[in-house]
Amino acid sequence: QLAGLAVIAFGLWLRFGGVLADFASDKKSPEYVFMGLYVLVGAGALMTTVGFFGCCGAARESQCLLGAFFACLLVIFAAEVTAGVFAFIGKKVAIQEVQKIYEDIYDDYMKNPGGKVNRTIYRYHLALQCCGKDNMEQQMGLPCPESIQMPKASNCLVEIQNVIDSSLHLLGIVGIAIAGITIFGMIFSMVLCCVIRN
């Protein structure tokens, strides 16, 4: 249950409190990235529910409930492994898609510097702490956050890659931890089931 609540909190933090939160209100926001976070929150909710039924099974010493708890944990473990494989395989595609979104916004801004895209590109710069995608001459005309020192302003395409890499790294650590807890849960539920039977 605690692991499920931790996953829910982590997913909601990434969605509403992390770097990705700044992109949420954009029409060109990377919605497929958010879908992955929604799935993460859903998995946490499922884990919390399954944990509750596991507690009920242990308290009532019910083999049926403990068996169902084991089966649900097995399904969750398989889903975690599958999601991890897909995240690892799709990382490059995700980076390319977000970079393409930024390049489209960048091109729109260059065509019409005073348009609505001004706020959007500023939001990207603020969230990623970068400015522009090429040389310093092009950065000078962009809406960059005051907190960024222009000589140190980094390439936004590189920063997008760094942010996605670090986010997936965090997700990987959380996933491994949850998978370990899931394995222990399956072992303990089977041991308890055998003890109840004896």
Tab-separated table of C-alpha atoms in Angstrom:
chain	number	residue	atom	x	y	z
A	1	GLN	CA	0.000	0.000	0.000
A	2	LEU	CA	2.812	2.399	0.930
A	3	ALA	CA	4.656	1.599	-2.302
A	4	GLY	CA	1.481	2.290	-4.289
A	5	LEU	CA	0.977	5.628	-2.540
A	6	ALA	CA	4.630	6.491	-3.223
A	7	VAL	CA	4.157	5.734	-6.942
A	8	ILE	CA	1.013	7.905	-7.043
A	9	ALA	CA	2.838	10.771	-5.331
A	10	PHE	CA	5.847	10.437	-7.636
A	11	GLY	CA	3.694	10.371	-10.779
A	12	LEU	CA	1.653	13.398	-9.671
A	13	TRP	CA	4.836	15.296	-8.769
A	14	LEU	CA	6.335	14.651	-12.205
A	15	ARG	CA	3.067	15.684	-13.871
A	16	PHE	CA	2.172	18.775	-11.823
A	17	GLY	CA	5.291	19.781	-9.892
A	18	GLY	CA	8.270	18.880	-12.067
A	19	VAL	CA	9.619	20.323	-15.287
A	20	LEU	CA	6.800	18.735	-17.292
A	21	ALA	CA	4.196	20.790	-15.406
A	22	ASP	CA	5.296	23.892	-17.314
A	23	PHE	CA	4.352	22.229	-20.598
A	24	ALA	CA	0.930	21.006	-19.450
A	25	SER	CA	-1.056	24.035	-20.573
A	26	ASP	CA	0.528	24.228	-24.018
A	27	LYS	CA	-1.439	23.189	-27.079
A	28	LYS	CA	1.766	21.651	-28.403
A	29	SER	CA	2.559	19.854	-25.158
A	30	PRO	CA	3.977	16.307	-25.459
A	31	GLU	CA	0.737	14.599	-24.450
A	32	TYR	CA	2.104	11.071	-24.914
A	33	VAL	CA	4.641	11.793	-22.141
A	34	PHE	CA	1.767	12.757	-19.848
A	35	MET	CA	-0.065	9.566	-20.797
A	36	GLY	CA	2.868	7.577	-19.422
A	37	LEU	CA	2.615	9.486	-16.147
A	38	TYR	CA	-1.149	8.860	-15.980
A	39	VAL	CA	-0.446	5.144	-16.407
A	40	LEU	CA	2.096	5.390	-13.578
A	41	VAL	CA	-0.497	7.010	-11.278
A	42	GLY	CA	-3.043	4.352	-12.278
A	43	ALA	CA	-0.547	1.586	-11.484
A	44	GLY	CA	0.048	3.170	-8.061
A	45	ALA	CA	-3.693	3.266	-7.389
A	46	LEU	CA	-3.972	-0.398	-8.419
A	47	MET	CA	-1.067	-1.337	-6.141
A	48	THR	CA	-2.677	0.475	-3.204
A	49	THR	CA	-5.971	-1.353	-3.779
A	50	VAL	CA	-4.256	-4.721	-4.160
A	51	GLY	CA	-2.260	-4.030	-0.989
A	52	PHE	CA	-5.496	-3.389	0.904
A	53	PHE	CA	-6.939	-6.728	-0.218
A	54	GLY	CA	-3.657	-8.426	0.729
A	55	CYS	CA	-3.963	-6.972	4.235
A	56	CYS	CA	-7.558	-8.212	4.443
A	57	GLY	CA	-6.476	-11.683	3.305
A	58	ALA	CA	-3.724	-11.821	5.911
A	59	ALA	CA	-6.003	-10.538	8.701
A	60	ARG	CA	-8.785	-13.014	7.843
A	61	GLU	CA	-6.293	-15.801	7.073
A	62	SER	CA	-8.056	-16.359	3.763
A	63	GLN	CA	-6.224	-18.527	1.247
A	64	CYS	CA	-8.509	-17.280	-1.513
A	65	LEU	CA	-7.721	-13.609	-0.897
A	66	LEU	CA	-3.998	-14.306	-0.514
A	67	GLY	CA	-4.015	-16.314	-3.760
A	68	ALA	CA	-5.782	-13.443	-5.544
A	69	PHE	CA	-3.250	-11.021	-4.006
A	70	PHE	CA	-0.387	-13.144	-5.384
A	71	ALA	CA	-1.985	-13.268	-8.853
A	72	CYS	CA	-2.502	-9.482	-8.905
A	73	LEU	CA	1.103	-8.870	-7.833
A	74	LEU	CA	2.288	-11.194	-10.587
A	75	VAL	CA	0.286	-9.215	-13.177
A	76	ILE	CA	1.622	-5.900	-11.802
A	77	PHE	CA	5.193	-7.235	-11.901
A	78	ALA	CA	4.786	-8.334	-15.526
A	79	ALA	CA	3.307	-4.918	-16.404
A	80	GLU	CA	6.224	-3.142	-14.692
A	81	VAL	CA	8.791	-5.173	-16.636
A	82	THR	CA	6.937	-4.560	-19.918
A	83	ALA	CA	6.640	-0.822	-19.243
A	84	GLY	CA	10.336	-0.649	-18.376
A	85	VAL	CA	11.319	-2.347	-21.632
A	86	PHE	CA	9.082	-0.042	-23.679
A	87	ALA	CA	10.402	3.046	-21.853
A	88	PHE	CA	13.982	1.998	-22.581
A	89	ILE	CA	13.237	1.260	-26.246
A	90	GLY	CA	11.120	4.402	-26.766
A	91	LYS	CA	13.453	6.861	-25.036
A	92	LYS	CA	15.112	7.985	-28.264
A	93	VAL	CA	11.747	8.491	-29.979
A	94	ALA	CA	10.439	10.510	-27.012
A	95	ILE	CA	13.497	12.780	-27.090
A	96	GLN	CA	13.150	13.321	-30.840
A	97	GLU	CA	9.433	14.126	-30.549
A	98	VAL	CA	9.906	16.719	-27.793
A	99	GLN	CA	12.842	18.240	-29.663
A	100	LYS	CA	10.661	18.493	-32.776
A	101	ILE	CA	7.940	20.253	-30.749
A	102	TYR	CA	10.518	22.779	-29.542
A	103	GLU	CA	11.918	23.302	-33.051
A	104	ASP	CA	8.393	23.939	-34.402
A	105	ILE	CA	7.752	26.517	-31.657
A	106	TYR	CA	11.174	28.050	-32.303
A	107	ASP	CA	10.444	28.359	-36.056
A	108	ASP	CA	6.999	29.851	-35.338
A	109	TYR	CA	8.581	32.438	-33.060
A	110	MET	CA	11.208	33.366	-35.658
A	111	LYS	CA	8.452	33.969	-38.222
A	112	ASN	CA	6.311	36.042	-35.838
A	113	PRO	CA	8.248	37.254	-32.735
A	114	GLY	CA	5.296	39.206	-31.323
A	115	GLY	CA	2.711	36.401	-31.568
A	116	LYS	CA	1.165	34.040	-29.024
A	117	VAL	CA	4.096	31.645	-29.336
A	118	ASN	CA	6.186	34.164	-27.354
A	119	ARG	CA	4.772	32.888	-24.031
A	120	THR	CA	5.138	29.242	-25.098
A	121	ILE	CA	8.805	29.477	-26.021
A	122	TYR	CA	9.487	31.445	-22.830
A	123	ARG	CA	7.857	28.654	-20.808
A	124	TYR	CA	10.168	26.104	-22.430
A	125	HIS	CA	13.208	28.291	-21.727
A	126	LEU	CA	12.180	28.790	-18.103
A	127	ALA	CA	11.468	25.116	-17.469
A	128	LEU	CA	14.617	23.833	-19.170
A	129	GLN	CA	16.859	26.746	-18.121
A	130	CYS	CA	18.118	27.157	-21.660
A	131	CYS	CA	17.749	29.589	-24.531
A	132	GLY	CA	17.640	28.817	-28.243
A	133	LYS	CA	18.980	25.899	-30.183
A	134	ASP	CA	21.886	27.247	-32.183
A	135	ASN	CA	24.414	30.047	-31.833
A	136	MET	CA	24.516	33.118	-29.589
A	137	GLU	CA	23.387	35.486	-32.336
A	138	GLN	CA	20.037	33.719	-32.562
A	139	GLN	CA	19.677	33.578	-28.767
A	140	MET	CA	19.868	37.365	-28.507
A	141	GLY	CA	16.444	37.839	-30.098
A	142	LEU	CA	14.672	35.187	-28.039
A	143	PRO	CA	12.558	35.659	-24.880
A	144	CYS	CA	14.957	34.170	-22.331
A	145	PRO	CA	14.431	34.054	-18.539
A	146	GLU	CA	16.307	36.706	-16.578
A	147	SER	CA	17.798	34.023	-14.338
A	148	ILE	CA	19.819	32.643	-17.261
A	149	GLN	CA	23.201	34.193	-17.932
A	150	MET	CA	23.509	34.471	-21.687
A	151	PRO	CA	27.104	33.263	-22.023
A	152	LYS	CA	26.158	30.149	-20.037
A	153	ALA	CA	22.819	29.573	-21.767
A	154	SER	CA	22.784	26.045	-23.106
A	155	ASN	CA	21.274	24.544	-26.223
A	156	CYS	CA	17.602	23.675	-25.554
A	157	LEU	CA	17.749	20.564	-27.718
A	158	VAL	CA	20.529	19.225	-25.491
A	159	GLU	CA	18.614	20.204	-22.347
A	160	ILE	CA	15.499	18.363	-23.578
A	161	GLN	CA	17.589	15.220	-23.933
A	162	ASN	CA	19.081	15.717	-20.465
A	163	VAL	CA	15.666	16.256	-18.825
A	164	ILE	CA	14.104	13.179	-20.441
A	165	ASP	CA	17.174	11.078	-19.629
A	166	SER	CA	17.108	12.126	-15.965
A	167	SER	CA	13.316	11.654	-15.701
A	168	LEU	CA	13.514	8.155	-17.161
A	169	HIS	CA	16.464	7.403	-14.883
A	170	LEU	CA	14.342	8.371	-11.857
A	171	LEU	CA	11.441	6.300	-13.173
A	172	GLY	CA	13.811	3.370	-13.624
A	173	ILE	CA	15.027	3.582	-10.021
A	174	VAL	CA	11.451	3.787	-8.713
A	175	GLY	CA	10.427	0.904	-10.989
A	176	ILE	CA	13.256	-1.338	-9.761
A	177	ALA	CA	12.402	-0.538	-6.136
A	178	ILE	CA	8.702	-1.283	-6.684
A	179	ALA	CA	9.541	-4.491	-8.577
A	180	GLY	CA	11.652	-5.635	-5.608
A	181	ILE	CA	8.815	-4.891	-3.187
A	182	THR	CA	6.415	-6.753	-5.493
A	183	ILE	CA	8.647	-9.856	-5.498
A	184	PHE	CA	8.852	-9.814	-1.689
A	185	GLY	CA	5.061	-9.399	-1.547
A	186	MET	CA	4.582	-12.474	-3.757
A	187	ILE	CA	7.012	-14.547	-1.669
A	188	PHE	CA	5.441	-13.547	1.662
A	189	SER	CA	1.880	-14.087	0.402
A	190	MET	CA	2.737	-17.632	-0.742
A	191	VAL	CA	4.540	-18.406	2.552
A	192	LEU	CA	1.562	-17.096	4.547
A	193	CYS	CA	-0.844	-19.061	2.343
A	194	CYS	CA	1.113	-22.286	3.012
A	195	VAL	CA	1.223	-21.554	6.766
A	196	ILE	CA	-2.566	-21.019	6.840
A	197	ARG	CA	-3.105	-24.280	4.914
A	198	ASN	CA	-0.908	-26.204	7.383
